[in-house]
Amino acid sequence: MRTVLAFALVLMLSSLAISAPESSQLGPYAVTFDMNTEMQYEVIPLEAAEADAAAFYGLLVKTDNSTWARVDITENKELIDSTIAPQKIITALNAAISGFNVTSVEDAVIDGKEGYVASGVPFPQITSIPADARIFEAVYWLDSEKCECGPVSVGTTRVAISSTYPEDVTMNMINSLKIVKGEAAAVAGEQVLPPE
């Protein structure tokens, strides 16, 4: 009986460990997501970069050299075109440059915002990428708003997610992704103590 109880406890604890969300602070942004997988991975915040027109924040989720995901936040200093339709075309062109043929682009709600998820497979003539590889690209804007200037939207903060994880793991990440400006602990509802 003790063995059965111990096994049940291990199963319960491992399922809790699997469903624990990840939390990272990327510059001024608190990022949380839950991949809900038994796959081993490491979350690596990337060094922030700043240019004249924008600041860049990102993180890498990595299992090995062929299984990874990235979340990239681009915070532009001025409003720019954030209309989704042309961005779908840009995503497909960027994927083609990397050797992937985008086979599907689906509208999606990501983090409560309008966005899309594209998926692709390697072009048959590209032999440097495994034939069974798959890539997913998702894009949304944190602050996109319709513009009175025409049938376009404008915003400053673009989020792009790339992943080579299996579709279910990728969609777990995308569907649970939350990005807000603020400290990660404060966003999670924890008390933030002032530095000593």
Tab-separated table of C-alpha atoms in Angstrom:
chain	number	residue	atom	x	y	z
A	1	MET	CA	0.000	0.000	0.000
A	2	ARG	CA	2.840	2.405	0.830
A	3	THR	CA	4.385	1.715	-2.572
A	4	VAL	CA	1.128	2.594	-4.332
A	5	LEU	CA	0.762	5.797	-2.284
A	6	ALA	CA	4.392	6.752	-2.926
A	7	PHE	CA	3.939	6.136	-6.667
A	8	ALA	CA	0.737	8.229	-6.690
A	9	LEU	CA	2.559	11.039	-4.871
A	10	VAL	CA	5.431	10.938	-7.390
A	11	LEU	CA	2.933	11.084	-10.275
A	12	MET	CA	1.118	14.010	-8.689
A	13	LEU	CA	4.338	15.925	-8.024
A	14	SER	CA	5.678	15.264	-11.514
A	15	SER	CA	2.422	16.473	-13.072
A	16	LEU	CA	2.671	19.629	-10.946
A	17	ALA	CA	6.260	20.106	-12.117
A	18	ILE	CA	5.211	19.699	-15.742
A	19	SER	CA	2.508	22.340	-15.496
A	20	ALA	CA	4.573	24.946	-13.629
A	21	PRO	CA	4.685	28.143	-15.670
A	22	GLU	CA	7.969	29.796	-16.569
A	23	SER	CA	8.540	33.420	-15.626
A	24	SER	CA	11.275	35.745	-16.900
A	25	GLN	CA	11.998	39.450	-16.693
A	26	LEU	CA	13.058	40.878	-20.070
A	27	GLY	CA	13.957	44.508	-19.556
A	28	PRO	CA	10.688	46.217	-18.546
A	29	TYR	CA	8.567	43.182	-19.541
A	30	ALA	CA	7.391	40.300	-17.374
A	31	VAL	CA	6.996	37.188	-19.539
A	32	THR	CA	5.201	34.030	-18.439
A	33	PHE	CA	4.270	30.865	-20.334
A	34	ASP	CA	3.656	27.180	-19.743
A	35	MET	CA	4.969	24.619	-22.239
A	36	ASN	CA	3.227	21.793	-20.337
A	37	THR	CA	5.696	19.141	-21.479
A	38	GLU	CA	7.899	16.437	-20.020
A	39	MET	CA	10.678	17.474	-22.421
A	40	GLN	CA	13.727	18.880	-20.684
A	41	TYR	CA	14.549	22.474	-21.587
A	42	GLU	CA	16.404	25.521	-20.345
A	43	VAL	CA	15.083	29.103	-20.401
A	44	ILE	CA	17.818	31.619	-21.244
A	45	PRO	CA	17.060	35.375	-21.138
A	46	LEU	CA	19.021	37.110	-23.907
A	47	GLU	CA	20.936	40.325	-23.490
A	48	ALA	CA	18.856	43.381	-24.329
A	49	ALA	CA	19.938	45.574	-27.237
A	50	GLU	CA	19.046	49.110	-28.195
A	51	ALA	CA	19.241	50.976	-31.487
A	52	ASP	CA	18.169	54.482	-32.468
A	53	ALA	CA	14.675	53.337	-33.443
A	54	ALA	CA	13.948	50.450	-31.068
A	55	ALA	CA	14.910	48.313	-28.082
A	56	PHE	CA	15.056	44.512	-28.331
A	57	TYR	CA	14.389	41.948	-25.604
A	58	GLY	CA	14.305	38.197	-25.963
A	59	LEU	CA	14.572	34.783	-24.459
A	60	LEU	CA	15.608	31.398	-25.771
A	61	VAL	CA	14.031	28.113	-24.684
A	62	LYS	CA	16.389	25.307	-25.650
A	63	THR	CA	16.389	21.535	-25.465
A	64	ASP	CA	19.167	20.968	-28.033
A	65	ASN	CA	20.509	22.553	-31.234
A	66	SER	CA	17.495	21.443	-33.280
A	67	THR	CA	14.757	21.914	-30.660
A	68	TRP	CA	14.321	25.487	-29.462
A	69	ALA	CA	11.923	28.389	-29.210
A	70	ARG	CA	12.401	32.153	-29.002
A	71	VAL	CA	10.280	35.013	-27.777
A	72	ASP	CA	11.415	38.372	-29.163
A	73	ILE	CA	9.969	41.721	-28.097
A	74	THR	CA	10.708	44.756	-30.264
A	75	GLU	CA	9.756	48.059	-28.637
A	76	ASN	CA	9.821	50.807	-31.265
A	77	LYS	CA	10.294	54.395	-30.127
A	78	GLU	CA	7.730	55.701	-32.640
A	79	LEU	CA	4.406	54.336	-33.865
A	80	ILE	CA	4.790	52.054	-36.885
A	81	ASP	CA	2.442	50.017	-39.094
A	82	SER	CA	1.175	47.035	-37.087
A	83	THR	CA	-1.381	45.789	-39.636
A	84	ILE	CA	-1.446	41.984	-39.469
A	85	ALA	CA	-2.113	41.107	-43.156
A	86	PRO	CA	1.203	42.360	-44.615
A	87	GLN	CA	3.120	40.858	-41.692
A	88	LYS	CA	1.877	37.395	-42.661
A	89	ILE	CA	3.540	37.880	-46.067
A	90	ILE	CA	6.768	39.086	-44.431
A	91	THR	CA	6.782	36.016	-42.162
A	92	ALA	CA	6.436	33.701	-45.178
A	93	LEU	CA	9.254	35.515	-47.022
A	94	ASN	CA	11.570	35.372	-43.985
A	95	ALA	CA	10.843	31.657	-43.580
A	96	ALA	CA	11.672	31.070	-47.263
A	97	ILE	CA	15.012	32.834	-46.808
A	98	SER	CA	15.725	30.366	-43.975
A	99	GLY	CA	14.783	27.392	-46.194
A	100	PHE	CA	11.213	26.815	-44.979
A	101	ASN	CA	8.026	26.726	-47.036
A	102	VAL	CA	5.133	28.203	-45.042
A	103	THR	CA	2.248	25.752	-45.500
A	104	SER	CA	-0.263	27.295	-43.098
A	105	VAL	CA	-1.039	30.727	-41.654
A	106	GLU	CA	-3.894	30.840	-39.149
A	107	ASP	CA	-5.349	33.855	-37.356
A	108	ALA	CA	-5.009	33.450	-33.594
A	109	VAL	CA	-5.629	35.286	-30.366
A	110	ILE	CA	-2.320	35.456	-28.505
A	111	ASP	CA	-2.119	37.032	-25.057
A	112	GLY	CA	-5.625	38.413	-25.677
A	113	LYS	CA	-4.510	40.226	-28.846
A	114	GLU	CA	-5.050	39.702	-32.588
A	115	GLY	CA	-2.195	37.758	-34.145
A	116	TYR	CA	-1.380	34.725	-36.261
A	117	VAL	CA	0.528	31.441	-36.224
A	118	ALA	CA	2.374	30.237	-39.328
A	119	SER	CA	3.912	26.803	-39.777
A	120	GLY	CA	6.339	25.563	-42.360
A	121	VAL	CA	8.428	22.647	-43.551
A	122	PRO	CA	11.787	22.651	-45.339
A	123	PHE	CA	11.796	23.070	-49.104
A	124	PRO	CA	12.612	19.650	-50.637
A	125	GLN	CA	15.810	20.951	-52.243
A	126	ILE	CA	17.182	22.187	-48.890
A	127	THR	CA	19.265	19.252	-47.679
A	128	SER	CA	20.919	21.052	-44.751
A	129	ILE	CA	17.630	20.925	-42.787
A	130	PRO	CA	16.160	17.542	-41.766
A	131	ALA	CA	13.207	16.700	-44.037
A	132	ASP	CA	10.918	16.113	-41.032
A	133	ALA	CA	11.733	19.478	-39.411
A	134	ARG	CA	8.929	21.916	-38.753
A	135	ILE	CA	9.003	25.561	-37.756
A	136	PHE	CA	6.292	27.702	-36.196
A	137	GLU	CA	6.208	31.502	-36.242
A	138	ALA	CA	3.678	33.594	-34.337
A	139	VAL	CA	3.310	37.368	-34.199
A	140	TYR	CA	1.152	39.835	-32.305
A	141	TRP	CA	1.383	43.400	-30.996
A	142	LEU	CA	0.981	44.407	-27.364
A	143	ASP	CA	-0.458	47.819	-28.255
A	144	SER	CA	-1.825	47.749	-31.801
A	145	GLU	CA	-4.736	50.128	-32.466
A	146	LYS	CA	-6.736	50.999	-35.561
A	147	CYS	CA	-5.496	54.207	-37.169
A	148	GLU	CA	-7.759	57.008	-38.342
A	149	CYS	CA	-5.322	57.435	-41.239
A	150	GLY	CA	-6.806	54.511	-43.223
A	151	PRO	CA	-7.352	50.742	-43.132
A	152	VAL	CA	-4.221	50.137	-41.048
A	153	SER	CA	-3.206	49.665	-37.450
A	154	VAL	CA	-0.293	51.254	-35.607
A	155	GLY	CA	1.639	50.245	-32.537
A	156	THR	CA	5.063	50.279	-30.940
A	157	THR	CA	5.605	46.834	-29.366
A	158	ARG	CA	5.789	43.703	-31.537
A	159	VAL	CA	6.134	40.177	-30.147
A	160	ALA	CA	7.429	37.342	-32.331
A	161	ILE	CA	7.597	33.701	-31.271
A	162	SER	CA	9.597	31.097	-33.217
A	163	SER	CA	9.660	27.414	-32.350
A	164	THR	CA	10.913	24.064	-33.588
A	165	TYR	CA	9.242	22.191	-30.715
A	166	PRO	CA	6.428	19.780	-31.614
A	167	GLU	CA	3.137	21.488	-32.449
A	168	ASP	CA	1.437	20.642	-29.139
A	169	VAL	CA	4.333	22.031	-27.072
A	170	THR	CA	4.575	25.129	-29.280
A	171	MET	CA	0.842	25.800	-29.016
A	172	ASN	CA	0.959	25.307	-25.230
A	173	MET	CA	3.598	28.028	-25.117
A	174	ILE	CA	1.737	30.373	-27.489
A	175	ASN	CA	-1.665	29.852	-25.854
A	176	SER	CA	-0.330	30.511	-22.342
A	177	LEU	CA	2.013	33.396	-23.193
A	178	LYS	CA	1.482	36.584	-21.178
A	179	ILE	CA	3.655	39.675	-21.544
A	180	VAL	CA	3.086	42.811	-19.499
A	181	LYS	CA	5.149	45.811	-18.612
A	182	GLY	CA	6.186	45.489	-14.972
A	183	GLU	CA	8.186	43.337	-12.610
A	184	ALA	CA	7.577	39.588	-12.912
A	185	ALA	CA	6.918	39.147	-9.176
A	186	ALA	CA	4.425	42.027	-9.118
A	187	VAL	CA	2.634	40.674	-12.186
A	188	ALA	CA	2.369	37.235	-10.566
A	189	GLY	CA	0.763	38.871	-7.523
A	190	GLU	CA	3.747	38.440	-5.245
A	191	GLN	CA	4.985	41.183	-2.979
A	192	VAL	CA	8.003	43.003	-4.404
A	193	LEU	CA	10.379	43.996	-1.647
A	194	PRO	CA	12.507	47.116	-2.069
A	195	PRO	CA	16.263	46.491	-2.429
A	196	GLU	CA	18.167	46.524	0.858
